[in-house]
mmCIF file of C-alpha atoms in Angstrom:
data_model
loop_
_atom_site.group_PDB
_atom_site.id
_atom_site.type_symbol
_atom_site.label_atom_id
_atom_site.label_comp_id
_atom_site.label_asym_id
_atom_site.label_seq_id
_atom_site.Cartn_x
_atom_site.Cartn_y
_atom_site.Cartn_z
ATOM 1 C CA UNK A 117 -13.362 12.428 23.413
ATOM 2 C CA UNK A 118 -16.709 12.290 21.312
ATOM 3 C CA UNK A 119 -18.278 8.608 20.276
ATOM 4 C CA UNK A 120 -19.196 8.279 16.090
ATOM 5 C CA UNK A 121 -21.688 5.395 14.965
ATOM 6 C CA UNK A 122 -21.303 4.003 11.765
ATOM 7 C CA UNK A 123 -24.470 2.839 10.002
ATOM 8 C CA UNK A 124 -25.019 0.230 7.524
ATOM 9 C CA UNK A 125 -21.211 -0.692 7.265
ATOM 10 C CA UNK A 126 -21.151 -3.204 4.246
ATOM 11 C CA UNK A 127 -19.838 -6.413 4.946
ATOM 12 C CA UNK A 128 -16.605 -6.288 2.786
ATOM 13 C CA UNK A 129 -15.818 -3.210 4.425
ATOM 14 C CA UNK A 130 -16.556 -4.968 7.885
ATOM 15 C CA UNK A 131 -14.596 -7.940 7.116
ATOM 16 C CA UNK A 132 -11.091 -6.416 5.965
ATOM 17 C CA UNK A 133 -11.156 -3.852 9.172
ATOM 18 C CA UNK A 134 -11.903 -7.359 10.844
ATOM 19 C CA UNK A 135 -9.023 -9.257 9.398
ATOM 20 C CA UNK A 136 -6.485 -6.118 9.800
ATOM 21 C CA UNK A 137 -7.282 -5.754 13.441
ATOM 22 C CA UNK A 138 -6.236 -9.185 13.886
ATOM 23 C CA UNK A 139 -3.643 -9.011 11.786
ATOM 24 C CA UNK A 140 -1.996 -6.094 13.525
ATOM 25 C CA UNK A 141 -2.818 -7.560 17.058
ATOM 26 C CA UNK A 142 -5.077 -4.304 17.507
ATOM 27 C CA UNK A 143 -8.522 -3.932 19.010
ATOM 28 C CA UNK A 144 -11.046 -2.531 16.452
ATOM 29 C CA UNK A 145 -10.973 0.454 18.405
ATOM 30 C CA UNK A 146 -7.754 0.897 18.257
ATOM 31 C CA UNK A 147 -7.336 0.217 14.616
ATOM 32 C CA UNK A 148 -10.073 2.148 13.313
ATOM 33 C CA UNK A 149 -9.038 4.886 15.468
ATOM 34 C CA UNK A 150 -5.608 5.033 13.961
ATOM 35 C CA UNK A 151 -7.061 5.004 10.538
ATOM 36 C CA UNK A 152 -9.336 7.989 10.896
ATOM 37 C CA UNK A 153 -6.636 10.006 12.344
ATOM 38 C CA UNK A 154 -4.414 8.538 9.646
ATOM 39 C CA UNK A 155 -6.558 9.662 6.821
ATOM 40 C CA UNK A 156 -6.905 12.927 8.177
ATOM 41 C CA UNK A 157 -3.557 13.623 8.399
ATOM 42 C CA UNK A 158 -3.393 13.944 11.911
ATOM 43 C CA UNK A 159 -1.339 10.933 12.987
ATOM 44 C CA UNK A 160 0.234 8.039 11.044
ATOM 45 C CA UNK A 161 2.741 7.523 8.673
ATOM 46 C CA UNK A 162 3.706 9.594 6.009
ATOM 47 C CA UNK A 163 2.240 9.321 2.696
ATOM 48 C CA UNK A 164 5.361 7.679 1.486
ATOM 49 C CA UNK A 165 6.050 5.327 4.188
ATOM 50 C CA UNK A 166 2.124 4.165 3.923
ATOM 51 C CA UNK A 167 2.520 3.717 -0.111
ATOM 52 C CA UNK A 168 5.867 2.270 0.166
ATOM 53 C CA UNK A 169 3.976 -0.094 3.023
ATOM 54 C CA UNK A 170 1.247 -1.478 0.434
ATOM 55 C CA UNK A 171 4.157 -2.893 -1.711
ATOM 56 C CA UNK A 172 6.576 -4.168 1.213
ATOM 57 C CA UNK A 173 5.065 -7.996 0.721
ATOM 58 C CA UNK A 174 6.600 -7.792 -3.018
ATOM 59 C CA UNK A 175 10.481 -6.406 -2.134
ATOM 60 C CA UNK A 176 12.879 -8.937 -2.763
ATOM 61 C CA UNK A 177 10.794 -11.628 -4.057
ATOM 62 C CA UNK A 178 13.189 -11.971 -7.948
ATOM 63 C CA UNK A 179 15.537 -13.949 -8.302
ATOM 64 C CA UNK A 180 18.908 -12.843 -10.288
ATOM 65 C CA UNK A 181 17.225 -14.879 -13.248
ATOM 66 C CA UNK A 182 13.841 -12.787 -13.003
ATOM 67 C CA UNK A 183 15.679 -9.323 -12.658
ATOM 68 C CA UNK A 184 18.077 -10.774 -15.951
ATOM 69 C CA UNK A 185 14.822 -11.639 -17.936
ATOM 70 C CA UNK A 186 13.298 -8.465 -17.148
ATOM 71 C CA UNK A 187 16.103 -5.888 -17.943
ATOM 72 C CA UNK A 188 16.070 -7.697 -21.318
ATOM 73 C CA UNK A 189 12.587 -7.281 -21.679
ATOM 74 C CA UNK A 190 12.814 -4.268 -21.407
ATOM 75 C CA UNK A 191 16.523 -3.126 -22.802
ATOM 76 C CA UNK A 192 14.494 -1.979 -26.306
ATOM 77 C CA UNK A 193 12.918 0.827 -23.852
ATOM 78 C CA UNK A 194 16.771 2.726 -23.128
ATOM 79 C CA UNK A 195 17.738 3.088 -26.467
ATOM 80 C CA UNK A 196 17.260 7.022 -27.962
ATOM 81 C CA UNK A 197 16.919 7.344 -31.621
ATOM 82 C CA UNK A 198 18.236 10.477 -32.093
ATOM 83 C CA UNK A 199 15.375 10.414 -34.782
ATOM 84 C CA UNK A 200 12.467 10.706 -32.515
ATOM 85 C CA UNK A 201 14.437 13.730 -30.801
ATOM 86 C CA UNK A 202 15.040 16.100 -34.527
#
């Protein structure tokens, strides 16, 4: 295995790989290593399971009465006017 230096990291960058690793319980190492090969397409989850990952925190958070006041909201939006379609 080959060693890669990374110069002049900015410090946001530096400080969310931070916060993951210890998030995830991972070395730095270890997380950043996964990422690369991740990226690449090498290892990792699949596309979907990673995009369907970056949502996870928000499934299941309405409540009967938010899912009610939204499918009003937005009942207007399912109607055709067979107008539109002439």
């Amino acid at each position: 295995m080959s060693t890669l230096t990374i110069h002049a990291l900015d410090s946001v960058t530096e400080k969310r790989i931070r916060a993951k690793a210890q998030k995830e319980k991972k070395s730095l190492n270890r997380l950043l290593k996964e990422m690369l090969s991740g990226a690449v397409g090498v290892s990792g989850p699949s596309r979907v399971e990673s995009h369907r990952a970056e949502f996870q925190e928000f499934s299941g958070i309405w409540s009967d009465k938010d899912l009610k006041e939204f499918n009003q909201a937005i009942s207007d939006l399912e109607r055709v006017d067979e107008k539109d379609w002439q």
